[in-house]
Coordinates of C-alpha atoms in Angstrom, one line a residue:
X230 CA 68.0 40.8 27.7
X231 CA 64.9 42.2 29.2
X232 CA 64.0 43.9 26.0
X233 CA 64.7 40.8 23.9
X234 CA 62.6 38.7 26.3
X235 CA 59.8 41.2 26.1
X236 CA 59.9 41.2 22.3
X237 CA 59.7 37.4 22.2
X238 CA 56.8 37.3 24.6
X239 CA 54.9 39.8 22.4
X240 CA 55.4 37.7 19.3
X241 CA 54.3 34.5 21.1
X242 CA 51.3 36.3 22.4
X243 CA 50.4 37.6 19.0
X244 CA 50.8 34.1 17.6
X245 CA 48.6 32.6 20.2
X246 CA 46.0 35.3 19.6
X247 CA 46.1 34.7 15.9
X248 CA 45.6 30.9 16.4
X249 CA 42.7 31.6 18.6
X250 CA 41.1 33.9 16.0
X251 CA 41.5 31.2 13.4
X252 CA 40.0 28.6 15.7
X253 CA 37.1 30.9 16.4
X254 CA 36.5 31.4 12.7
X255 CA 36.7 27.6 12.1
X256 CA 34.2 26.9 14.9
X257 CA 31.8 29.6 13.6
X258 CA 32.2 28.1 10.1
X259 CA 31.5 24.6 11.3
X260 CA 28.5 25.7 13.3
X261 CA 27.2 27.6 10.2
X262 CA 27.6 24.5 8.0
X263 CA 25.8 22.3 10.6
X264 CA 23.0 24.8 10.9
X265 CA 22.6 25.0 7.1
X266 CA 22.6 21.2 6.8
X267 CA 20.0 21.0 9.5
X268 CA 17.9 23.7 7.8
X269 CA 18.2 21.8 4.5
X270 CA 17.2 18.5 6.0
X271 CA 14.3 20.3 7.7
X272 CA 13.2 21.9 4.5
X273 CA 13.5 18.6 2.6
X274 CA 11.3 16.9 5.3
X275 CA 8.8 19.7 5.1
X276 CA 8.7 19.5 1.3
X277 CA 7.8 15.8 1.6
X278 CA 4.9 16.5 4.0
X279 CA 1.3 16.9 2.9
X280 CA -0.3 18.5 5.9
X281 CA -3.7 19.3 4.2
X282 CA -4.9 15.6 4.2
X283 CA -3.6 14.4 7.6
X284 CA -7.2 13.7 8.7
X285 CA -8.0 11.7 5.6
X286 CA -6.8 8.2 4.4
X287 CA -4.8 8.2 1.1
X288 CA -6.1 5.4 -1.1
X289 CA -4.3 6.0 -4.4
X290 CA -1.1 7.8 -5.5
X291 CA -1.4 9.2 -9.0
X292 CA 1.1 11.2 -11.2
X293 CA 0.4 14.6 -9.5
X294 CA -2.3 13.8 -7.0
X295 CA -3.2 11.8 -3.9
X296 CA -6.8 10.4 -3.8
X297 CA -8.1 10.1 -0.3
X298 CA -11.3 9.2 1.5
X299 CA -12.8 9.8 4.9
X300 CA -16.1 9.4 6.8
X301 CA -17.9 12.6 7.4
X302 CA -20.1 13.5 10.5
X303 CA -23.2 12.1 8.8
X304 CA -21.5 8.7 8.1
X305 CA -21.1 9.2 4.4
X306 CA -18.0 8.1 2.5
X307 CA -16.2 11.1 1.0
X308 CA -13.6 10.7 -1.8
X309 CA -11.4 13.6 -2.9
X310 CA -8.0 14.5 -4.3
X311 CA -5.1 16.6 -3.3
X312 CA -3.0 18.0 -6.2
X313 CA 0.7 17.9 -5.3
X314 CA 1.9 20.7 -7.6
X315 CA -0.7 23.3 -6.7
X316 CA -1.4 22.0 -3.2
X317 CA -5.1 22.2 -3.9
X318 CA -7.5 19.9 -2.1
X319 CA -11.1 19.1 -3.2
X320 CA -13.8 16.6 -2.2
X321 CA -15.2 14.9 -5.3
X322 CA -18.1 12.6 -4.3
X323 CA -20.0 11.8 -1.1
X324 CA -21.6 8.3 -0.8
X325 CA -24.7 8.3 1.4
X326 CA -25.9 5.3 3.3
X327 CA -22.3 3.9 3.3
X328 CA -21.8 0.5 4.9
X329 CA -18.4 -0.9 3.9
X330 CA -15.7 -0.8 1.2
X331 CA -13.7 -4.0 1.6
X332 CA -11.9 -4.1 -1.7
X333 CA -8.7 -2.2 -2.4
X334 CA -9.1 0.6 -5.0
X335 CA -7.7 0.1 -8.5
X336 CA -6.3 2.7 -10.9
X337 CA -6.7 3.1 -14.7
X338 CA -4.9 6.2 -16.0
X339 CA -6.0 8.9 -13.5
X340 CA -9.3 7.2 -12.6
X341 CA -9.8 5.3 -9.3
X342 CA -12.2 2.4 -9.2
X343 CA -13.6 1.4 -5.8
X344 CA -16.3 -1.2 -4.7
X345 CA -18.8 0.3 -2.2
X346 CA -21.6 -1.5 -0.3
X347 CA -24.5 0.5 1.1
X348 CA -26.5 -0.4 4.2
X349 CA -29.4 -1.3 1.8
X350 CA -27.2 -4.2 0.4
X351 CA -26.8 -2.3 -2.8
X352 CA -23.3 -2.9 -4.3
X353 CA -21.8 -0.1 -6.3
X354 CA -18.7 0.1 -8.5
X355 CA -17.6 3.7 -8.3
X356 CA -15.2 5.4 -10.7
X357 CA -13.6 8.7 -9.6
X358 CA -11.8 10.7 -12.3
X359 CA -9.0 12.7 -10.6
X360 CA -8.4 14.8 -13.7
X361 CA -11.9 16.3 -14.0
X362 CA -12.9 15.9 -10.3
X363 CA -16.0 13.9 -11.4
X364 CA -17.4 10.5 -10.5
X365 CA -19.8 8.0 -11.9
X366 CA -21.4 4.8 -10.7
X367 CA -20.6 2.4 -13.5
X368 CA -22.3 -0.7 -12.0
X369 CA -24.9 -1.5 -9.4
X370 CA -26.7 -4.5 -8.1
X371 CA -28.3 -5.8 -4.9
X372 CA -26.5 -8.6 -3.1
X373 CA -26.7 -10.2 0.3
X374 CA -23.0 -10.6 0.8
X375 CA -21.1 -7.4 1.7
X376 CA -17.6 -8.2 0.6
X377 CA -16.4 -7.3 -3.0
X378 CA -13.0 -7.1 -4.5
X379 CA -11.7 -5.5 -7.7
X380 CA -8.5 -5.8 -9.8
X381 CA -7.4 -4.4 -13.1
X382 CA -5.6 -5.8 -16.1
X383 CA -4.5 -3.0 -18.5
X384 CA -7.8 -1.2 -18.9
X385 CA -10.1 -4.1 -18.0
X386 CA -11.9 -4.1 -14.6
X387 CA -12.5 -7.4 -12.9
X388 CA -14.7 -7.9 -9.8
X389 CA -15.3 -10.7 -7.4
X390 CA -18.8 -11.1 -5.8
X391 CA -20.8 -13.7 -4.0
X392 CA -24.5 -14.6 -4.5
X393 CA -26.4 -16.9 -2.2
X394 CA -29.7 -18.7 -2.7
X395 CA -31.6 -21.4 -0.9
X396 CA -29.5 -24.2 -2.5
X397 CA -25.9 -23.0 -2.8
X398 CA -23.5 -20.1 -2.8
X399 CA -21.9 -18.9 -6.0
X400 CA -18.7 -17.0 -6.1
X401 CA -17.7 -15.5 -9.4
X402 CA -15.2 -13.2 -11.1
X403 CA -16.8 -10.9 -13.7
X404 CA -15.4 -8.4 -16.2
X405 CA -16.9 -5.0 -16.6
X406 CA -18.4 -4.6 -20.1
X407 CA -18.1 -0.9 -21.2
X408 CA -20.6 -1.4 -24.0
X409 CA -23.4 -2.8 -22.0
X410 CA -22.6 -1.6 -18.5
X411 CA -23.0 -5.2 -17.3
X412 CA -20.6 -7.6 -15.6
X413 CA -19.8 -10.6 -17.8
X414 CA -19.0 -13.8 -15.9
X415 CA -15.5 -15.1 -16.4
X416 CA -14.9 -17.7 -13.7
X417 CA -17.5 -19.2 -11.4
X418 CA -17.5 -21.7 -8.6
X419 CA -20.3 -22.9 -6.3
X420 CA -20.4 -24.5 -2.9
X421 CA -22.7 -25.6 -0.1
X422 CA -21.9 -26.0 3.6
X423 CA -19.8 -29.1 3.1
X424 CA -18.9 -29.5 -0.6
X425 CA -17.8 -27.5 -3.6
X426 CA -15.2 -24.8 -4.3
X427 CA -15.2 -21.2 -3.1
X428 CA -13.3 -18.3 -4.7
X429 CA -12.1 -16.4 -1.6
X430 CA -10.2 -13.7 -3.4
X431 CA -8.3 -13.0 -6.6
X432 CA -5.7 -10.8 -8.3
X433 CA -4.6 -9.9 -11.8
X434 CA -0.9 -10.0 -12.7
X435 CA 1.3 -10.9 -15.7
X436 CA -1.7 -11.1 -18.1
X437 CA -3.2 -13.8 -15.9
X438 CA -5.9 -14.1 -13.2
X439 CA -4.8 -15.7 -9.9
X440 CA -7.7 -17.2 -8.1
X441 CA -7.5 -18.3 -4.4
X442 CA -9.7 -21.4 -4.1
X443 CA -11.0 -23.1 -1.0
X444 CA -12.0 -26.7 -1.7
X445 CA -14.7 -27.6 0.8
X446 CA -14.6 -31.3 -0.1
X447 CA -10.9 -31.9 0.5
X448 CA -10.4 -31.1 4.2
X449 CA -10.6 -27.4 3.5
X450 CA -7.7 -27.6 1.0
X451 CA -6.6 -24.3 -0.5
X452 CA -4.6 -23.5 -3.6
X453 CA -4.3 -20.8 -6.3
X454 CA -5.6 -21.4 -9.8
X455 CA -4.1 -19.5 -12.7
X456 CA -6.3 -18.5 -15.7
X457 CA -5.5 -16.6 -18.9
X458 CA -7.3 -13.3 -19.4
X459 CA -8.7 -14.1 -22.8
X460 CA -10.6 -17.4 -22.8
X461 CA -10.2 -17.9 -19.1
X462 CA -8.6 -21.3 -19.5
X463 CA -7.1 -23.0 -16.5
X464 CA -3.3 -22.8 -16.9
X465 CA -2.1 -24.4 -13.7
X466 CA -2.3 -24.5 -9.9
X467 CA 0.0 -23.3 -7.2
X468 CA 0.2 -24.9 -3.8
X469 CA 1.3 -23.4 -0.5
X470 CA 4.1 -24.7 1.7
X471 CA 2.9 -25.9 5.1
X472 CA 3.5 -22.6 6.9
X473 CA 1.5 -20.6 4.4
X474 CA -1.2 -23.3 4.0
X475 CA -2.0 -23.0 7.7
X476 CA -1.8 -19.2 7.4
X477 CA -4.4 -19.2 4.6
X478 CA -6.7 -22.0 5.9
X479 CA -7.3 -21.0 9.5
X480 CA -7.9 -17.3 9.4
X481 CA -9.6 -16.2 6.2
X482 CA -8.2 -13.8 3.7
X483 CA -8.7 -10.0 3.7
X484 CA -6.1 -8.9 1.2
X485 CA -4.4 -10.6 -1.8
X486 CA -1.9 -9.3 -4.4
X487 CA 0.3 -10.8 -7.0
X488 CA 3.4 -9.3 -8.5
X489 CA 6.2 -10.7 -10.6
X490 CA 7.0 -14.1 -9.0
X491 CA 5.6 -13.2 -5.6
X492 CA 2.3 -12.9 -3.8
X493 CA 1.2 -10.9 -0.7
X494 CA -1.6 -12.2 1.5
X495 CA -3.1 -10.9 4.7
X496 CA -5.6 -12.8 6.9
X497 CA -8.3 -11.6 9.3
X498 CA -5.9 -12.0 12.3
X499 CA -3.8 -9.2 10.7
X500 CA -0.9 -11.4 9.8
X501 CA 0.8 -10.5 6.5
X502 CA 2.9 -12.8 4.5
X503 CA 5.0 -12.6 1.3
X504 CA 5.3 -15.8 -0.7
X505 CA 7.7 -16.6 -3.5
X506 CA 6.5 -18.7 -6.4
X507 CA 8.9 -21.5 -7.4
X508 CA 7.6 -23.9 -10.0
X509 CA 4.1 -24.8 -8.8
X510 CA 4.7 -24.0 -5.1
X511 CA 4.5 -20.9 -3.0
X512 CA 7.2 -20.7 -0.3
X513 CA 7.2 -18.4 2.7
X514 CA 9.5 -15.4 2.1
X515 CA 8.4 -13.2 5.0
X516 CA 5.6 -13.7 7.6
X517 CA 5.0 -11.1 10.3
X518 CA 2.1 -9.8 12.4
X519 CA 0.6 -6.5 11.1
X520 CA 2.7 -6.7 7.9
X521 CA 0.9 -4.6 5.4
X522 CA 1.6 -3.8 1.7
X523 CA 2.1 -0.3 0.4
X524 CA -0.7 -1.0 -2.2
X525 CA -0.3 0.1 -5.8
X526 CA -3.7 0.3 -7.4
X527 CA -2.1 0.7 -10.9
X528 CA -1.2 -3.0 -10.8
X529 CA 2.0 -2.3 -12.8
X530 CA 5.1 -4.5 -12.9
X531 CA 7.5 -2.5 -10.7
X532 CA 11.1 -2.9 -9.6
X533 CA 10.4 -2.2 -5.9
X534 CA 7.4 -3.2 -3.7
X535 CA 7.0 -1.6 -0.3
X536 CA 5.7 -3.2 2.9
X537 CA 5.4 -1.9 6.4
X538 CA 4.5 -2.9 10.0
X539 CA 1.3 -1.2 11.0
X540 CA 1.7 0.7 14.3
X541 CA 5.5 0.1 14.0
X542 CA 8.4 1.9 12.4
X543 CA 9.7 -0.8 10.1
X544 CA 9.5 -0.5 6.3
X545 CA 10.6 -3.2 3.9
X546 CA 11.6 -2.9 0.2
X547 CA 11.5 -6.0 -2.0
X548 CA 13.6 -5.7 -5.1
X549 CA 12.0 -8.4 -7.4
X550 CA 14.8 -8.3 -10.0
X551 CA 17.5 -9.2 -7.5
X552 CA 15.1 -11.1 -5.1
X553 CA 16.5 -8.9 -2.3
X554 CA 14.7 -7.7 0.8
X555 CA 15.7 -4.4 2.5
X556 CA 14.6 -3.1 5.8
X557 CA 14.4 0.6 6.9
X558 CA 13.5 1.8 10.4
X559 CA 11.9 5.2 10.0
X560 CA 13.3 8.0 12.3
X561 CA 10.1 8.4 14.3
X562 CA 9.6 9.5 17.9
X563 CA 8.2 7.2 20.6
X564 CA 4.8 8.8 20.1
X565 CA 4.8 8.0 16.3
X566 CA 4.2 5.0 14.2
X567 CA 3.2 4.0 10.6
X568 CA -0.5 4.1 10.2
X569 CA -0.8 3.3 6.4
X570 CA 1.1 3.5 3.2
X571 CA 0.4 3.4 -0.5
X572 CA 2.6 3.4 -3.6
X573 CA 2.7 4.2 -7.3
X574 CA 5.8 2.0 -8.0
X575 CA 8.2 4.9 -7.7
X576 CA 7.2 6.6 -4.5
X577 CA 5.6 5.7 -1.2
X578 CA 3.0 7.8 0.6
X579 CA 3.2 7.2 4.3
X580 CA 0.7 8.3 7.0
X581 CA 2.3 8.7 10.4
X582 CA 0.1 8.0 13.5
X583 CA 0.0 10.2 16.6
X584 CA -0.1 7.5 19.3
X585 CA -0.8 10.0 22.1
X586 CA -4.3 10.4 20.7
X587 CA -5.8 7.1 21.9
X588 CA -9.4 8.1 21.1
X589 CA -9.5 9.2 17.5
X590 CA -6.1 7.8 16.4
X591 CA -5.4 10.8 14.2
X592 CA -2.7 11.1 11.5
X593 CA 0.1 13.4 12.7
X594 CA 1.6 13.9 9.2
X595 CA 1.6 12.5 5.7
X596 CA 4.8 12.2 3.7
X597 CA 5.9 11.1 0.2
X598 CA 9.3 9.5 -0.2
X599 CA 11.1 8.2 -3.3
X600 CA 11.9 4.4 -3.2
X601 CA 15.5 5.1 -4.2
X602 CA 15.9 7.5 -1.3
X603 CA 14.6 4.9 1.1
X604 CA 16.9 2.2 -0.4
X605 CA 20.0 4.4 0.3
X606 CA 19.1 4.3 4.0
X607 CA 18.1 0.6 4.1
X608 CA 20.1 -2.5 4.9
X609 CA 19.7 -5.9 3.4
X610 CA 17.9 -8.6 5.4
X611 CA 17.4 -11.4 2.7

């Protein structure tokens, strides 16, 4: 009996030991898989980062390059590009006596067009070619009003400017003439202190020009006029709902963009709003403080449009084909937030702010993410 019992005990002990070995192997295998997944996620995140331009501001996302700008120690505006495939960075042009660049840059092929105002009141339209790392000033004039805006339609460049004399102020949209190097007037409006119409901003979309008009003689009424891009005939008007009308009338407009059947608009109080066009009315779709658009200077008709909350962690994707809004909360630490974002219609380039640096507000990292990848992590809000 003793021998039999001893034999049974040995077999049970061997069985337990075997199970323990198997469990150890399984645990090691699981830990190895977890480590490899973590490593892969880490590598994927690192592959999306562009560390070389963290101290610069991305202004345009091209096929294989990010065009950026920054202010150097002498106060000049420097514009350069970072090539994604070769990871090569180069400054292209330095604009001395720089004062302000209020308009968003636009893109034709691999050239970026940017309005620049000098402290001498000289207004320049600067074209930077990211293929050849060259730049040229394609238009220049002296103007007392510092704010310019540009937009493109196919390969045509349009520009909004303001001229003031002793009698009235004229606001006009002009088209750049490649043959003469001049700006040909397309749409013009004049106003005095109390009467007339003012073009406050404009945008090109769907082969039309959308002009935001402030009517001085009608209790500061505001609306959008739509013109064709050939003869500049007035095709119709769009009117804001009450929420957007107050939004536009009371705070002034710093950014305006049209896409598909939507508009994006941001005022000087840094409130951003998305409006949906239905018949001849613009209805509020989303209205949030610090809501910014991931601007696409190519002005193409895209499937997705990106938005973000500046100094927040929220990203929004608007699918214009299904009229669906998605929200994504970026996985950021308490010391990180979104500083800026731009788009090319397929990807979004995001600058992450280091909030611990309260003096210089430096960018901690810059990443590029595919819209489809973001959508997989998003949830529908509208």
